DNA sequence: GATTTTTGTCAACTATATATGACATTTTTA
DNA sequence: TAAAAATGTCATATATAGTTGACAAAAATC
């Protein structure tokens, strides 16, 4: 399950409520949660703030650099 | 000076080289460095990787919550 | 199990990120 | 200090992010 969805549910918010908080349409939240696109940086930041999180937590896939040096 | 610019220079890259690495036009890099817009998440991620950094370091302004409770 | 709320999704539209080409200005290098 | 490279910026074009309205499916509540 998508991270935004997990964090939104953790905060007890509906898509409509989160959309309102960050100032976009509900469909936009829905598309992001279903990995159907590529939000703008400003929207990512608004989401991170609304979910009391940060960019790395929500949007950064840590590249695993360990175990490559053989 | 803008963070992208600082990190790019630290890596010894020109706008053209960075643009090529992340697959956008030079003007796009230039606009971002001059805070003239709002890149997409995928571009932010490409930039973070190209500059061997991460999203928080490059794009997150830490909100200062201390010193507000008086 | 019927009602209400929430979510997934479609189609059509608008706003804006990004591309391309060009040129002036600034900075670097010879 | 002249030439070359890098940067700032403009104007036009295109791709896509984000909107709006609507409806069906799924989940929650009564």
CSV table of C-alpha atoms (C1' of nucleotides) in Angstrom, one decimal:
chain,number,residue,atom,x,y,z
A,1,UNK,CA,0.0,0.0,0.0
A,2,UNK,CA,1.2,3.5,-1.0
A,3,UNK,CA,2.9,5.5,1.7
A,4,UNK,CA,0.6,8.5,1.4
A,5,UNK,CA,-2.4,6.3,1.9
A,6,UNK,CA,-0.9,4.7,5.0
A,7,UNK,CA,0.0,8.1,6.5
A,8,UNK,CA,-3.3,9.6,5.7
A,9,UNK,CA,-5.2,6.7,7.3
A,10,UNK,CA,-2.9,6.9,10.3
A,11,UNK,CA,-3.9,10.5,10.7
A,12,UNK,CA,-7.6,9.5,10.3
A,13,UNK,CA,-8.2,11.6,7.3
A,14,UNK,CA,-10.4,11.0,4.3
A,15,UNK,CA,-9.1,11.8,0.7
A,16,UNK,CA,-11.5,14.7,0.7
A,17,UNK,CA,-10.2,16.1,3.9
A,18,UNK,CA,-6.5,15.7,2.9
A,19,UNK,CA,-7.3,17.3,-0.5
A,20,UNK,CA,-8.9,20.2,1.2
A,21,UNK,CA,-5.9,20.7,3.6
A,22,UNK,CA,-3.4,20.7,0.8
A,23,UNK,CA,-5.6,22.6,-1.6
A,24,UNK,CA,-6.1,20.2,-4.5
A,25,UNK,CA,-9.0,18.1,-5.8
A,26,UNK,CA,-9.8,14.8,-4.3
A,27,UNK,CA,-9.0,13.0,-7.5
A,28,UNK,CA,-5.5,14.4,-7.4
A,29,UNK,CA,-5.0,12.7,-4.0
A,30,UNK,CA,-6.5,9.5,-5.3
A,31,UNK,CA,-4.2,9.4,-8.3
A,32,UNK,CA,-1.2,10.0,-6.1
A,33,UNK,CA,-2.2,7.2,-3.8
A,34,UNK,CA,-2.6,4.9,-6.7
A,35,UNK,CA,0.8,5.9,-8.1
A,36,UNK,CA,-0.8,7.2,-11.3
A,37,UNK,CA,1.4,10.2,-11.4
A,38,UNK,CA,4.0,12.6,-10.6
A,39,UNK,CA,3.0,15.4,-8.2
A,40,UNK,CA,4.7,18.7,-8.2
A,41,UNK,CA,7.3,19.5,-5.5
A,42,UNK,CA,5.0,22.1,-3.9
A,43,UNK,CA,2.3,19.5,-3.6
A,44,UNK,CA,4.7,17.0,-2.1
A,45,UNK,CA,5.7,19.6,0.5
A,46,UNK,CA,2.1,20.4,1.3
A,47,UNK,CA,1.4,16.7,1.7
A,48,UNK,CA,4.4,16.2,4.0
A,49,UNK,CA,3.3,19.1,6.2
A,50,UNK,CA,-0.3,18.0,6.3
A,51,UNK,CA,0.8,14.5,7.3
A,52,UNK,CA,3.3,15.9,9.7
A,53,UNK,CA,6.0,14.0,7.9
A,54,UNK,CA,8.8,15.0,5.5
A,55,UNK,CA,9.8,14.4,1.9
A,56,UNK,CA,12.2,11.6,2.4
A,57,UNK,CA,9.8,9.6,4.5
A,58,UNK,CA,7.0,9.9,2.0
A,59,UNK,CA,8.7,10.0,-1.3
A,60,UNK,CA,12.3,8.8,-1.1
A,61,UNK,CA,13.1,5.2,-1.9
A,62,UNK,CA,16.4,4.6,-0.2
A,63,UNK,CA,18.9,3.2,-2.6
A,64,UNK,CA,20.6,0.2,-0.9
A,65,UNK,CA,24.3,0.6,-1.4
A,66,UNK,CA,25.3,-2.1,1.0
A,67,UNK,CA,26.2,-5.6,-0.2
A,68,UNK,CA,27.5,-4.4,-3.6
A,69,UNK,CA,31.2,-4.5,-2.8
A,70,UNK,CA,32.2,-8.0,-3.6
B,1,UNK,CA,22.4,30.9,-3.2
B,2,UNK,CA,20.0,28.1,-4.2
B,3,UNK,CA,20.8,24.6,-2.9
B,4,UNK,CA,20.7,22.9,-6.2
B,5,UNK,CA,23.3,25.4,-7.5
B,6,UNK,CA,25.5,24.8,-4.5
B,7,UNK,CA,25.4,21.1,-4.8
B,8,UNK,CA,25.9,21.1,-8.5
B,9,UNK,CA,28.9,23.3,-8.2
B,10,UNK,CA,30.3,21.1,-5.4
B,11,UNK,CA,30.1,18.2,-7.8
B,12,UNK,CA,31.8,20.3,-10.5
B,13,UNK,CA,28.9,20.0,-12.9
B,14,UNK,CA,27.7,22.6,-15.4
B,15,UNK,CA,24.0,23.2,-15.9
B,16,UNK,CA,24.3,21.4,-19.3
B,17,UNK,CA,25.9,18.4,-17.7
B,18,UNK,CA,23.4,18.2,-14.9
B,19,UNK,CA,20.5,18.7,-17.3
B,20,UNK,CA,21.8,15.8,-19.5
B,21,UNK,CA,22.2,13.5,-16.5
B,22,UNK,CA,18.6,14.0,-15.3
B,23,UNK,CA,17.2,14.2,-18.8
B,24,UNK,CA,15.8,17.7,-19.0
B,25,UNK,CA,16.6,20.9,-20.9
B,26,UNK,CA,19.3,23.2,-19.6
B,27,UNK,CA,16.7,25.9,-19.1
B,28,UNK,CA,14.8,23.7,-16.8
B,29,UNK,CA,17.8,23.4,-14.5
B,30,UNK,CA,18.4,27.1,-14.7
B,31,UNK,CA,14.8,27.9,-13.7
B,32,UNK,CA,14.9,25.6,-10.8
B,33,UNK,CA,18.2,27.1,-9.6
B,34,UNK,CA,16.7,30.6,-9.8
B,35,UNK,CA,13.6,29.4,-7.8
B,36,UNK,CA,11.3,30.2,-10.8
B,37,UNK,CA,9.3,27.1,-10.4
B,38,UNK,CA,8.0,24.0,-9.1
B,39,UNK,CA,9.7,20.8,-10.5
B,40,UNK,CA,7.9,17.5,-10.6
B,41,UNK,CA,8.6,14.8,-8.0
B,42,UNK,CA,10.3,12.6,-10.5
B,43,UNK,CA,12.7,15.4,-11.5
B,44,UNK,CA,13.4,16.2,-7.8
B,45,UNK,CA,14.3,12.5,-7.3
B,46,UNK,CA,16.5,12.5,-10.4
B,47,UNK,CA,18.3,15.6,-9.2
B,48,UNK,CA,18.8,14.1,-5.7
B,49,UNK,CA,20.3,11.0,-7.2
B,50,UNK,CA,22.5,12.9,-9.7
B,51,UNK,CA,23.8,15.1,-6.9
B,52,UNK,CA,24.2,12.0,-4.6
B,53,UNK,CA,21.9,13.7,-2.1
B,54,UNK,CA,18.3,13.2,-1.1
B,55,UNK,CA,14.9,15.0,-1.1
B,56,UNK,CA,15.1,16.5,2.4
B,57,UNK,CA,18.5,17.9,1.9
B,58,UNK,CA,17.8,19.6,-1.4
B,59,UNK,CA,14.1,20.5,-1.1
B,60,UNK,CA,12.9,20.5,2.5
B,61,UNK,CA,12.9,23.7,4.6
B,62,UNK,CA,12.8,22.5,8.1
B,63,UNK,CA,10.0,24.2,9.9
B,64,UNK,CA,11.3,25.7,13.1
B,65,UNK,CA,8.9,24.7,15.9
B,66,UNK,CA,11.0,25.8,18.8
B,67,UNK,CA,10.6,29.0,20.5
B,68,UNK,CA,6.9,29.4,19.8
B,69,UNK,CA,5.6,28.3,23.1
B,70,UNK,CA,5.4,31.5,25.2
C,1,DG,C1',-29.5,-5.3,4.3
C,2,DA,C1',-30.5,-0.6,3.4
C,3,DT,C1',-28.2,4.1,3.7
C,4,DT,C1',-24.4,6.9,3.7
C,5,DT,C1',-19.8,7.8,3.1
C,6,DT,C1',-15.7,6.9,0.9
C,7,DT,C1',-13.0,5.5,-2.9
C,8,DG,C1',-11.9,4.4,-7.9
C,9,DT,C1',-12.3,5.9,-12.4
C,10,DC,C1',-13.9,8.2,-16.7
C,11,DA,C1',-14.1,12.2,-19.9
C,12,DA,C1',-13.3,17.0,-21.0
C,13,DC,C1',-11.1,21.0,-19.6
C,14,DT,C1',-7.4,24.4,-17.9
C,15,DA,C1',-3.0,25.6,-15.9
C,16,DT,C1',1.6,25.0,-15.9
C,17,DA,C1',6.0,22.1,-16.2
C,18,DT,C1',9.2,21.3,-19.6
C,19,DA,C1',11.3,21.6,-24.6
C,20,DT,C1',13.4,24.2,-28.2
C,21,DG,C1',15.9,27.8,-30.4
C,22,DA,C1',17.9,32.0,-30.0
C,23,DC,C1',20.5,35.8,-28.1
C,24,DA,C1',22.7,38.8,-24.5
C,25,DT,C1',25.4,38.9,-20.5
C,26,DT,C1',28.6,37.1,-17.4
C,27,DT,C1',32.4,34.1,-16.1
C,28,DT,C1',36.3,31.4,-17.3
C,29,DT,C1',40.3,30.3,-19.8
C,30,DA,C1',43.9,30.9,-23.1
D,1,DT,C1',42.1,41.3,-23.3
D,2,DA,C1',40.1,38.4,-26.6
D,3,DA,C1',37.9,34.0,-27.3
D,4,DA,C1',35.2,30.4,-25.4
D,5,DA,C1',32.2,28.5,-22.2
D,6,DA,C1',28.5,29.0,-19.0
D,7,DT,C1',24.5,31.3,-17.5
D,8,DG,C1',20.2,34.3,-17.6
D,9,DT,C1',16.2,35.1,-20.2
D,10,DC,C1',12.7,35.6,-23.9
D,11,DA,C1',9.1,33.7,-26.9
D,12,DT,C1',6.6,29.8,-28.8
D,13,DA,C1',5.2,25.1,-28.5
D,14,DT,C1',3.9,20.6,-26.3
D,15,DA,C1',3.1,17.2,-22.6
D,16,DT,C1',1.1,16.5,-18.5
D,17,DA,C1',-0.3,17.9,-13.7
D,18,DG,C1',-4.4,19.2,-11.6
D,19,DT,C1',-9.7,20.5,-12.0
D,20,DT,C1',-14.6,19.6,-12.4
D,21,DG,C1',-18.6,16.9,-12.6
D,22,DA,C1',-20.5,12.5,-12.6
D,23,DC,C1',-21.3,7.8,-11.6
D,24,DA,C1',-20.3,2.9,-10.0
D,25,DA,C1',-18.1,0.0,-6.7
D,26,DA,C1',-16.6,-0.7,-2.0
D,27,DA,C1',-16.6,0.2,2.8
D,28,DA,C1',-18.6,1.9,6.9
D,29,DT,C1',-22.6,3.0,9.6
D,30,DC,C1',-27.5,2.6,10.9
